[in-house]
Amino acid sequence: MRAMWIAFARPVFLLLLPVAGLLLWHSARDSFADLTGTRLRVAWAARVLLMLSLIMALAGMQVVRRSDELVVVFAVDESFSVPREERTRALDFIREALAMRRPQDRGALVYFGREASVESESLRRPGDVRDVARTAPTHTDIASGLRLALGLIPPGAAGKVVLLSDGNENVGAVAGELLLSRANKVSVDVVPLRTRKAQDVLVREIHTPSEARRGEPFPVRVAIEATQPTEATVTLIIDDEPTQTQSVALSAGASSLRVPVQIADPGFHKVQVLIEGAGDQCRENDLGMSFVRVKGKPRVLIVDQDPSELDAIRRGLRVQDVEVEVGGPEALPINVAELERYDSVFLSNYPAYRMTQHQMTMLRDSVRDLGIGLGMIGGEYSFGAGGYYRTPIEEALPVTMDINKQRVFPAAAVLLVMDTSGSMGMIEDGVEKIQLAAEAACAVVDLLQPYDAVGFIASDPKPTEVLPLTKLQSKESAKTTLRSVGAGGGGIACYPSLSAAYNVLKSNSSPIRHIIMLADGSDCDEQGGCVELASQMASEKITLTAIAFGDGPHVPFLKQVAAAGDGQYYLTQYARDLKKIFTRETLTVAKSALMEEPFRAQPQDASPVTSGIDWGSAPPLLGYVATSPKDLARMPLVSHKQDPVLAHWQYGLGRSVAFTSDAKNHWAAHWMQWPGFGKFWGQAVRYSLRQLSSGVLYPRVEAAGDAAMIVVDAVAQDGELLSGLDIQANVNLPDGSRRQVRLEQTAAGRYSAQVQTPVSGPYVVGLTAEGPEGFSATQTVGFAMAYPPDYADTEPNDALLAGIAEQTGGSVLTGAETVFTPPVEVPTVPIDIWRLLLWIAAVLLPIDVGVRRLLVTRDDVARAFAAAMSVVAAARARLRPRRIEAPSTAGHLLDHIKASRPERPVDVPRIELGTTRTGPDAARPADADIPRVEEPVASASSRGDGKPVADGDTFGRLLKKKRERREEDE
């Protein structure tokens, strides 16, 4: 039941009522003087209601209602710090409260952890409560839980929130939500839950200096906490390798440990401390992590598919006082913390499809934001031939893989034969695999020229020519067609698909004809005759490359087909790698990116990489990968065709180098014996190295909860505090994402900024400072969130819960009896009705004028009423269904007479003109010749010939009406 009353938003306008009354009385003496009786009463009523409506509208008249419905929203903490038995107790508490609610009341249920979610908006029975985990338990965000709970209370209903939590907030700030709760007059009752009481030993935090000298010991300070006295083992781990172990006796509560550390290798190192206590029941919080940079020789990583072929360059760089690490695919870092160990990274004949998108993006961003160097050394799997076209690595390099602008190539016809079965409809990286494959095909279109031809055959399982082989007059039209391909049903029918491709290409006259076939490694049908057909195509200069999607039982067959077709074979597990493979094939086969012929490198632009070397004595190189220089790049060495051999440029904070020939016993076989080989590579690598810090930025990071505070002290060499600097921090998160924040100056020479740390793992921060007169400085610092903050909670925060209840007018509940007790003060909802009052005034205004200006008698009202009723009756008649009957007319009567006559001839007496017949029968034939017809009853009217007219005769009535109108006209 709802109570309602009237209120005013602007009651000051009610002071107009007495003024309006005086005006009404004064104006009525003149305007109502001639009115009497009903007219006078109507005029007074209209005038009074009109003025009241206007004044009430100005005063903001409202209808205020209050409901006795009570909505109680239960917010349950499901973070890790709340044990399962406590969450069960919380749900039992809710069921008990629902059993005691009034019929008009209802409940709602919200779960919160890292975020909040609604479990139910309407709880009326204890059985409606379900234990369903919906949020990440790694954090406790009480603020989000209260915010969502307050949003579930409808306007006008009495509301209450019951918070069931241990109070260990580590995300957000609940204080802001308490202000909103008080503003809405919603109290928050709390039910304290207990925190885990299991035996636990955890690492609270670990401190290391940001920098250390090579070979010199530095301390690692570890803060430890134990819930019970216990024995524990402490293990020190450097770069994921355990280095020392010791046993310690821990008492209940907090304690600290100091571990001396000595690191010989320069670079950025990860330091971890693992503590294992006897009977420890929570392993997630046993590890602490930090980072330290050890000063020393620069460190370079060179990655190659076959590291054994890089012995010559490794020896040459060690002579140049550079620490070199050579490795295969496993050596390539997978996160920024690992990458920070090196001052430069070189990719030697390493294909793009052996790298993940995350690794390529990480390398590009680290060059730009952290100043790490990047180099690429040529080979059959480098640059465009390695599939780096339109990749993040290409963005950081000083050359582009698009070589169409450099020269004119022979026309090529590339035919794509692709498995479009149902497996290609699976989702990868948020999109269907078939869409990634279509984008790879579009990259092929982008690399080709208008005089080239491209086609697409889809096999599902029979071949369908989606894009006929034709010259690329419109690349966008071709790409639109390719992107329209969808996944279907069965696998690829190999022989029909290859046969269809062969029939298309054998009549094509392009100098280069190539097939790229993508097939499922586990589902290749109709394999018979494919190897023979591939051999026949190869004899006709039609090459074939086979790509196996997935390592299945049909991979050997695809290898045989590729070998017979004089092409390449690839195996990939991910559709995202298809673009790299397709572009490599296009650039090597159709665009001849590999230039394998002897030439001598010719110096062009002056550079520290090539200075001091006698290039006249340099032996020839035997090949290189064709590329195009970028606008801002420098080309110290070029080929005999003016293609880049050595190029470099500045990319953000870092430098990148491109050497398009190789550094092994293939294209550089003669160079490896040349005395300038070691010096050249030493200078090239040193040019790419990360620039040393200026020694003016001294950063530290203070992590707490889901955020970290970056603090930087800027101090000059002479000890002067540097103010007025613009310092930016590029924060690289463990999940590969990146954030940029600007540090604000908080004191002389001190700058700080807070960043969110939503993901556990290592964080690397690149700092850049700029100041007046061209001042600049860089520095890198690392920190880590070893585990989510909820794993560090060992005691409940009852003080926070009591404060929430006190500030909102709630209470700390021990039982469910008072949960659905209505609050003393129930919120009300005002409904504005001033618009309605204005409409009423608009209707009354013409009535007020009309009753004074127009004289309306009872006869006028009666006539108006009659006219209205006639209009209504006519409308009803038009809407009523009509019954259609055959009319009774004179024409129908004559037809009846004719139909009843015999067919024999009738003798009609002759009538002579000019004679008059007499007698009763002189005017008609004999009775025997005319059938007798029963005449209707005649009316008083008659036809023009004197015969009577029947009342029911329609023709007769029309004649009568016509005669009456004629008489009226006369």
Short mmCIF file of C-alpha atoms in Angstrom, two decimals, residues 377-775:
data_model
loop_
_atom_site.label_atom_id
_atom_site.label_comp_id
_atom_site.label_asym_id
_atom_site.label_seq_id
_atom_site.Cartn_x
_atom_site.Cartn_y
_atom_site.Cartn_z
CA ILE A 377 70.46 -10.09 -40.57
CA GLY A 378 69.48 -11.40 -43.99
CA GLY A 379 68.96 -14.90 -45.30
CA GLU A 380 66.35 -17.01 -46.99
CA TYR A 381 64.00 -16.46 -44.02
CA SER A 382 64.61 -12.79 -43.26
CA PHE A 383 62.85 -9.56 -44.18
CA GLY A 384 60.11 -10.09 -46.78
CA ALA A 385 61.35 -13.59 -47.53
CA GLY A 386 60.79 -14.39 -43.86
CA GLY A 387 57.21 -13.15 -43.80
CA TYR A 388 57.82 -9.83 -42.00
CA TYR A 389 55.63 -7.83 -44.38
CA ARG A 390 53.29 -5.57 -42.38
CA THR A 391 54.38 -6.89 -38.99
CA PRO A 392 55.38 -4.96 -35.84
CA ILE A 393 59.02 -5.89 -36.55
CA GLU A 394 58.83 -4.19 -39.94
CA GLU A 395 57.59 -1.02 -38.20
CA ALA A 396 60.77 -0.85 -36.11
CA LEU A 397 63.22 -1.65 -38.94
CA PRO A 398 64.69 1.03 -41.24
CA VAL A 399 63.53 -0.84 -44.37
CA THR A 400 60.18 -1.98 -45.69
CA MET A 401 59.46 -5.36 -47.28
CA ASP A 402 57.43 -3.89 -50.17
CA ILE A 403 59.82 -3.91 -53.13
CA ASN A 404 57.34 -3.10 -55.90
CA LYS A 405 58.52 0.51 -56.05
CA GLN A 406 62.12 -0.50 -56.65
CA ARG A 407 61.81 -2.47 -59.90
CA VAL A 408 59.48 -4.13 -62.39
CA PHE A 409 59.08 -7.91 -61.99
CA PRO A 410 57.78 -10.49 -64.47
CA ALA A 411 54.03 -10.97 -64.35
CA ALA A 412 52.93 -13.62 -61.88
CA ALA A 413 49.78 -15.72 -61.58
CA VAL A 414 49.16 -16.85 -58.00
CA LEU A 415 46.32 -19.27 -57.32
CA LEU A 416 45.23 -19.92 -53.72
CA VAL A 417 43.64 -23.31 -53.01
CA MET A 418 42.24 -23.35 -49.51
CA ASP A 419 40.44 -25.76 -47.24
CA THR A 420 37.24 -23.96 -46.13
CA SER A 421 35.76 -26.83 -44.14
CA GLY A 422 33.97 -26.50 -40.82
CA SER A 423 37.20 -26.58 -38.80
CA MET A 424 38.09 -23.21 -40.33
CA GLY A 425 35.09 -21.75 -38.52
CA MET A 426 36.70 -22.25 -35.13
CA ILE A 427 37.62 -19.16 -33.13
CA GLU A 428 41.24 -18.06 -32.74
CA ASP A 429 42.26 -14.75 -31.16
CA GLY A 430 38.63 -13.70 -31.10
CA VAL A 431 37.92 -14.26 -34.83
CA GLU A 432 37.21 -17.24 -37.05
CA LYS A 433 40.20 -19.00 -38.60
CA ILE A 434 38.70 -18.54 -42.05
CA GLN A 435 38.77 -14.78 -41.54
CA LEU A 436 42.47 -14.88 -40.63
CA ALA A 437 43.12 -16.98 -43.72
CA ALA A 438 41.17 -14.48 -45.86
CA GLU A 439 43.29 -11.63 -44.49
CA ALA A 440 46.39 -13.60 -45.41
CA ALA A 441 45.05 -13.92 -48.95
CA CYS A 442 44.37 -10.16 -48.98
CA ALA A 443 48.03 -9.55 -48.06
CA VAL A 444 49.00 -11.50 -51.18
CA VAL A 445 46.78 -9.19 -53.24
CA ASP A 446 48.47 -6.13 -51.71
CA LEU A 447 51.92 -7.40 -52.68
CA LEU A 448 51.02 -8.02 -56.32
CA GLN A 449 50.91 -5.49 -59.15
CA PRO A 450 47.96 -4.71 -61.48
CA TYR A 451 49.61 -6.76 -64.23
CA ASP A 452 49.73 -9.79 -61.90
CA ALA A 453 46.84 -12.25 -61.61
CA VAL A 454 45.37 -13.87 -58.51
CA GLY A 455 42.63 -16.44 -58.02
CA PHE A 456 41.01 -18.33 -55.16
CA ILE A 457 39.58 -21.85 -55.12
CA ALA A 458 37.68 -22.96 -52.00
CA SER A 459 37.41 -26.68 -51.26
CA ASP A 460 34.43 -27.74 -49.11
CA PRO A 461 35.07 -30.51 -50.00
CA LYS A 462 34.66 -30.07 -53.76
CA PRO A 463 36.48 -27.15 -55.42
CA THR A 464 34.60 -23.89 -56.03
CA GLU A 465 36.18 -21.00 -57.91
CA VAL A 466 35.38 -18.09 -55.57
CA LEU A 467 37.68 -15.60 -57.29
CA PRO A 468 38.43 -16.42 -60.94
CA LEU A 469 42.07 -16.00 -61.91
CA THR A 470 42.25 -12.49 -63.32
CA LYS A 471 44.53 -9.48 -63.38
CA LEU A 472 44.32 -7.13 -60.40
CA GLN A 473 42.63 -4.17 -61.98
CA SER A 474 40.76 -3.56 -58.69
CA LYS A 475 42.52 -4.81 -55.57
CA GLU A 476 39.69 -3.69 -53.28
CA SER A 477 37.13 -5.66 -55.27
CA ALA A 478 39.31 -8.77 -55.09
CA LYS A 479 39.81 -8.38 -51.33
CA THR A 480 36.08 -7.91 -50.79
CA THR A 481 35.46 -11.22 -52.57
CA LEU A 482 38.12 -12.98 -50.52
CA ARG A 483 36.72 -11.68 -47.25
CA SER A 484 33.28 -13.03 -48.15
CA VAL A 485 34.45 -16.65 -47.94
CA GLY A 486 32.91 -18.60 -45.06
CA ALA A 487 33.58 -21.94 -43.42
CA GLY A 488 31.54 -24.91 -44.59
CA GLY A 489 31.43 -28.67 -43.96
CA GLY A 490 33.89 -31.45 -44.90
CA GLY A 491 37.65 -31.38 -45.54
CA ILE A 492 39.58 -30.68 -48.73
CA ALA A 493 39.27 -32.96 -51.75
CA CYS A 494 42.91 -32.80 -52.82
CA TYR A 495 42.97 -34.25 -56.32
CA PRO A 496 39.84 -32.42 -57.61
CA SER A 497 41.14 -29.17 -56.12
CA LEU A 498 44.64 -29.52 -57.61
CA SER A 499 43.19 -30.62 -60.92
CA ALA A 500 40.94 -27.53 -60.99
CA ALA A 501 43.93 -25.32 -60.20
CA TYR A 502 46.00 -26.97 -62.92
CA ASN A 503 43.25 -26.47 -65.50
CA VAL A 504 43.12 -22.78 -64.63
CA LEU A 505 46.89 -22.16 -64.74
CA LYS A 506 47.92 -24.30 -67.70
CA SER A 507 46.27 -21.87 -70.11
CA ASN A 508 47.75 -18.82 -68.39
CA SER A 509 50.74 -17.25 -70.12
CA SER A 510 52.35 -15.54 -67.09
CA PRO A 511 56.10 -16.27 -66.70
CA ILE A 512 55.53 -17.16 -63.04
CA ARG A 513 52.70 -19.53 -62.12
CA HIS A 514 52.38 -20.64 -58.52
CA ILE A 515 49.85 -22.49 -56.36
CA ILE A 516 49.59 -22.04 -52.60
CA MET A 517 47.52 -24.88 -51.14
CA LEU A 518 46.29 -24.79 -47.52
CA ALA A 519 45.01 -28.12 -46.21
CA ASP A 520 44.11 -29.65 -42.86
CA GLY A 521 46.92 -31.95 -41.77
CA SER A 522 44.32 -34.39 -40.46
CA ASP A 523 41.67 -34.28 -43.18
CA CYS A 524 42.94 -34.58 -46.77
CA ASP A 525 40.56 -36.59 -48.94
CA GLU A 526 41.13 -38.04 -52.43
CA GLN A 527 44.93 -38.09 -52.24
CA GLY A 528 45.39 -40.49 -55.13
CA GLY A 529 47.17 -39.01 -58.16
CA CYS A 530 48.12 -35.76 -56.39
CA VAL A 531 51.88 -36.40 -56.32
CA GLU A 532 51.90 -37.33 -60.00
CA LEU A 533 49.84 -34.26 -60.89
CA ALA A 534 52.21 -32.02 -58.91
CA SER A 535 55.18 -33.50 -60.83
CA GLN A 536 53.44 -32.84 -64.12
CA MET A 537 52.71 -29.24 -63.13
CA ALA A 538 56.35 -28.73 -62.11
CA SER A 539 57.46 -29.95 -65.54
CA GLU A 540 55.25 -27.24 -67.01
CA LYS A 541 56.79 -24.55 -64.73
CA ILE A 542 53.78 -24.46 -62.38
CA THR A 543 55.11 -24.61 -58.82
CA LEU A 544 53.20 -25.74 -55.77
CA THR A 545 53.60 -24.86 -52.07
CA ALA A 546 51.70 -26.90 -49.47
CA ILE A 547 50.78 -25.60 -46.02
CA ALA A 548 49.65 -28.12 -43.41
CA PHE A 549 47.24 -26.69 -40.86
CA GLY A 550 47.88 -28.83 -37.80
CA ASP A 551 50.28 -31.73 -37.30
CA GLY A 552 48.08 -34.64 -38.36
CA PRO A 553 48.41 -38.00 -40.12
CA HIS A 554 48.26 -36.43 -43.60
CA VAL A 555 51.31 -34.18 -43.11
CA PRO A 556 53.68 -36.62 -44.90
CA PHE A 557 51.38 -36.61 -47.91
CA LEU A 558 51.48 -32.79 -48.07
CA LYS A 559 55.28 -32.87 -47.83
CA GLN A 560 55.42 -35.21 -50.82
CA VAL A 561 53.08 -33.01 -52.84
CA ALA A 562 55.17 -29.89 -52.09
CA ALA A 563 58.41 -31.67 -53.04
CA ALA A 564 56.91 -33.00 -56.26
CA GLY A 565 55.60 -29.53 -57.08
CA ASP A 566 59.06 -27.95 -56.71
CA GLY A 567 57.75 -25.75 -53.88
CA GLN A 568 57.97 -25.26 -50.15
CA TYR A 569 56.25 -27.08 -47.31
CA TYR A 570 55.07 -25.35 -44.12
CA LEU A 571 53.48 -26.61 -40.93
CA THR A 572 51.55 -24.23 -38.72
CA GLN A 573 49.27 -24.66 -35.75
CA TYR A 574 47.78 -21.18 -35.83
CA ALA A 575 45.81 -19.35 -38.50
CA ARG A 576 47.43 -16.05 -37.45
CA ASP A 577 50.73 -17.32 -38.97
CA LEU A 578 49.20 -17.77 -42.43
CA LYS A 579 49.74 -14.12 -43.35
CA LYS A 580 53.48 -14.43 -42.72
CA ILE A 581 53.69 -17.64 -44.78
CA PHE A 582 51.58 -16.32 -47.65
CA THR A 583 53.57 -13.09 -47.93
CA ARG A 584 56.88 -14.99 -47.77
CA GLU A 585 55.76 -17.20 -50.63
CA THR A 586 54.57 -14.24 -52.68
CA LEU A 587 57.78 -12.26 -52.18
CA THR A 588 60.15 -15.18 -52.85
CA VAL A 589 58.32 -16.83 -55.73
CA ALA A 590 56.41 -14.03 -57.45
CA LYS A 591 58.55 -11.00 -56.57
CA SER A 592 62.01 -12.60 -56.46
CA ALA A 593 62.96 -11.00 -53.13
CA LEU A 594 66.07 -13.21 -52.94
CA MET A 595 68.84 -11.70 -55.09
CA GLU A 596 71.43 -14.50 -55.27
CA GLU A 597 74.31 -13.19 -57.36
CA PRO A 598 77.81 -11.93 -56.45
CA PHE A 599 78.20 -8.19 -55.83
CA ARG A 600 80.35 -5.79 -53.86
CA ALA A 601 78.81 -3.60 -51.16
CA GLN A 602 79.18 0.04 -52.12
CA PRO A 603 79.52 2.74 -49.40
CA GLN A 604 76.97 5.55 -49.65
CA ASP A 605 75.96 7.45 -46.47
CA ALA A 606 78.57 8.22 -43.82
CA SER A 607 77.96 6.20 -40.66
CA PRO A 608 79.76 5.16 -37.46
CA VAL A 609 78.99 1.57 -38.47
CA THR A 610 81.14 1.72 -41.60
CA SER A 611 83.79 4.24 -40.55
CA GLY A 612 87.42 3.13 -40.33
CA ILE A 613 86.95 0.14 -42.65
CA ASP A 614 88.70 -0.29 -46.01
CA TRP A 615 85.74 -1.09 -48.23
CA GLY A 616 87.95 -1.31 -51.28
CA SER A 617 89.38 -4.52 -49.88
CA ALA A 618 86.00 -6.02 -48.96
CA PRO A 619 85.30 -9.27 -50.85
CA PRO A 620 82.02 -9.77 -52.69
CA LEU A 621 78.83 -10.96 -51.07
CA LEU A 622 76.92 -13.74 -52.82
CA GLY A 623 73.37 -12.57 -52.27
CA TYR A 624 70.89 -10.48 -50.27
CA VAL A 625 67.19 -9.93 -49.66
CA ALA A 626 65.66 -7.08 -51.65
CA THR A 627 64.02 -4.37 -49.51
CA SER A 628 63.12 -0.68 -49.79
CA PRO A 629 64.53 2.03 -47.51
CA LYS A 630 62.23 4.13 -45.32
CA ASP A 631 62.25 7.89 -45.69
CA LEU A 632 64.26 8.75 -42.56
CA ALA A 633 66.65 5.78 -42.76
CA ARG A 634 70.33 6.07 -43.64
CA MET A 635 71.95 3.64 -46.12
CA PRO A 636 75.70 3.34 -45.47
CA LEU A 637 75.96 0.35 -47.85
CA VAL A 638 74.05 -0.41 -51.05
CA SER A 639 74.13 -3.19 -53.64
CA HIS A 640 75.00 -2.97 -57.33
CA LYS A 641 71.27 -2.42 -57.91
CA GLN A 642 71.14 0.38 -55.31
CA ASP A 643 69.15 -1.79 -52.90
CA PRO A 644 69.89 -1.38 -49.18
CA VAL A 645 72.63 -3.68 -47.86
CA LEU A 646 73.09 -1.83 -44.57
CA ALA A 647 70.49 0.62 -43.21
CA HIS A 648 69.85 2.04 -39.76
CA TRP A 649 67.73 4.67 -38.03
CA GLN A 650 66.46 5.93 -34.68
CA TYR A 651 63.11 4.43 -33.64
CA GLY A 652 61.80 6.09 -30.50
CA LEU A 653 64.37 5.67 -27.74
CA GLY A 654 66.16 2.83 -29.51
CA ARG A 655 68.05 2.17 -32.72
CA SER A 656 67.53 -0.55 -35.31
CA VAL A 657 69.89 -1.96 -37.92
CA ALA A 658 69.15 -3.94 -41.10
CA PHE A 659 71.84 -5.95 -42.95
CA THR A 660 70.18 -7.62 -45.91
CA SER A 661 72.96 -10.13 -46.67
CA ASP A 662 73.86 -12.81 -44.12
CA ALA A 663 76.68 -13.40 -41.62
CA LYS A 664 77.32 -17.08 -42.18
CA ASN A 665 78.95 -19.42 -44.68
CA HIS A 666 76.38 -18.85 -47.42
CA TRP A 667 76.18 -15.34 -48.87
CA ALA A 668 79.03 -14.06 -46.62
CA ALA A 669 81.38 -16.99 -47.21
CA HIS A 670 84.15 -14.66 -48.49
CA TRP A 671 83.49 -12.02 -45.81
CA MET A 672 84.08 -14.45 -42.97
CA GLN A 673 87.79 -14.58 -43.93
CA TRP A 674 88.04 -10.81 -44.39
CA PRO A 675 89.89 -8.91 -41.61
CA GLY A 676 87.17 -6.25 -41.52
CA PHE A 677 84.44 -8.79 -40.70
CA GLY A 678 84.80 -8.61 -36.90
CA LYS A 679 85.23 -4.84 -36.81
CA PHE A 680 82.17 -4.26 -39.01
CA TRP A 681 79.91 -6.40 -36.85
CA GLY A 682 81.33 -4.97 -33.66
CA GLN A 683 80.50 -1.44 -34.82
CA ALA A 684 77.07 -2.47 -36.11
CA VAL A 685 76.13 -4.09 -32.81
CA ARG A 686 77.55 -1.23 -30.71
CA TYR A 687 75.54 1.26 -32.74
CA SER A 688 72.31 -0.60 -31.87
CA LEU A 689 73.01 -0.94 -28.14
CA ARG A 690 70.76 0.70 -25.58
CA GLN A 691 72.13 4.09 -24.64
CA LEU A 692 73.54 4.17 -21.12
CA SER A 693 71.57 6.04 -18.48
CA SER A 694 72.71 9.58 -17.78
CA GLY A 695 72.84 8.83 -14.07
CA VAL A 696 70.38 11.56 -13.06
CA LEU A 697 67.18 9.54 -12.67
CA TYR A 698 66.87 7.38 -9.56
CA PRO A 699 63.54 5.51 -9.63
CA ARG A 700 61.84 3.25 -7.13
CA VAL A 701 58.45 1.57 -7.11
CA GLU A 702 56.17 1.10 -4.10
CA ALA A 703 53.48 -1.52 -4.80
CA ALA A 704 50.32 -1.82 -2.70
CA GLY A 705 47.09 -3.67 -3.54
CA ASP A 706 46.16 -3.29 -7.18
CA ALA A 707 48.29 -0.19 -7.72
CA ALA A 708 51.93 0.87 -7.62
CA MET A 709 53.48 4.26 -7.00
CA ILE A 710 56.41 5.19 -9.26
CA VAL A 711 58.72 7.67 -7.54
CA VAL A 712 61.68 9.27 -9.36
CA ASP A 713 64.37 11.51 -7.86
CA ALA A 714 66.16 13.65 -10.45
CA VAL A 715 69.64 14.63 -9.24
CA ALA A 716 72.41 16.18 -11.37
CA GLN A 717 76.03 15.06 -11.25
CA ASP A 718 76.87 17.89 -8.82
CA GLY A 719 74.01 16.98 -6.48
CA GLU A 720 71.57 19.66 -7.66
CA LEU A 721 67.89 18.67 -7.55
CA LEU A 722 66.40 18.99 -11.03
CA SER A 723 62.94 20.52 -11.14
CA GLY A 724 60.68 21.39 -14.06
CA LEU A 725 61.30 18.17 -15.98
CA ASP A 726 58.72 16.41 -18.13
CA ILE A 727 58.96 12.73 -17.17
CA GLN A 728 56.93 10.05 -18.94
CA ALA A 729 56.66 6.43 -17.84
CA ASN A 730 55.91 3.62 -20.30
CA VAL A 731 54.64 0.71 -18.22
CA ASN A 732 54.81 -2.76 -19.81
CA LEU A 733 52.37 -5.17 -18.14
CA PRO A 734 52.85 -8.93 -17.77
CA ASP A 735 50.02 -9.64 -20.23
CA GLY A 736 51.82 -7.72 -22.99
CA SER A 737 49.71 -4.57 -22.81
CA ARG A 738 51.24 -1.14 -22.34
CA ARG A 739 50.25 1.99 -20.45
CA GLN A 740 51.71 5.48 -20.46
CA VAL A 741 51.54 7.87 -17.51
CA ARG A 742 53.02 11.28 -16.82
CA LEU A 743 54.79 11.85 -13.53
CA GLU A 744 53.84 14.96 -11.55
CA GLN A 745 56.41 16.90 -9.56
CA THR A 746 55.63 16.57 -5.84
CA ALA A 747 58.74 18.21 -4.36
CA ALA A 748 62.08 19.64 -5.43
CA GLY A 749 63.59 17.06 -7.79
CA ARG A 750 60.92 14.45 -6.97
CA TYR A 751 58.26 13.13 -9.36
CA SER A 752 55.62 10.46 -8.89
CA ALA A 753 52.62 8.79 -10.51
CA GLN A 754 50.34 5.90 -9.65
CA VAL A 755 49.67 3.05 -12.07
CA GLN A 756 47.19 0.21 -11.81
CA THR A 757 48.59 -3.32 -11.54
CA PRO A 758 45.65 -5.57 -12.44
CA VAL A 759 47.78 -8.56 -13.48
CA SER A 760 50.25 -10.58 -11.42
CA GLY A 761 53.76 -10.85 -12.79
CA PRO A 762 56.73 -8.67 -13.78
CA TYR A 763 56.31 -5.01 -14.74
CA VAL A 764 58.97 -3.04 -16.62
CA VAL A 765 58.87 0.76 -16.62
CA GLY A 766 60.78 2.85 -19.15
CA LEU A 767 61.34 6.43 -17.98
CA THR A 768 62.15 9.35 -20.27
CA ALA A 769 62.86 12.85 -18.97
CA GLU A 770 63.09 16.06 -20.99
CA GLY A 771 64.01 19.50 -19.75
CA PRO A 772 65.22 22.95 -20.82
CA GLU A 773 68.21 23.46 -23.13
CA GLY A 774 67.81 20.04 -24.74
CA PHE A 775 68.16 18.07 -21.52
#
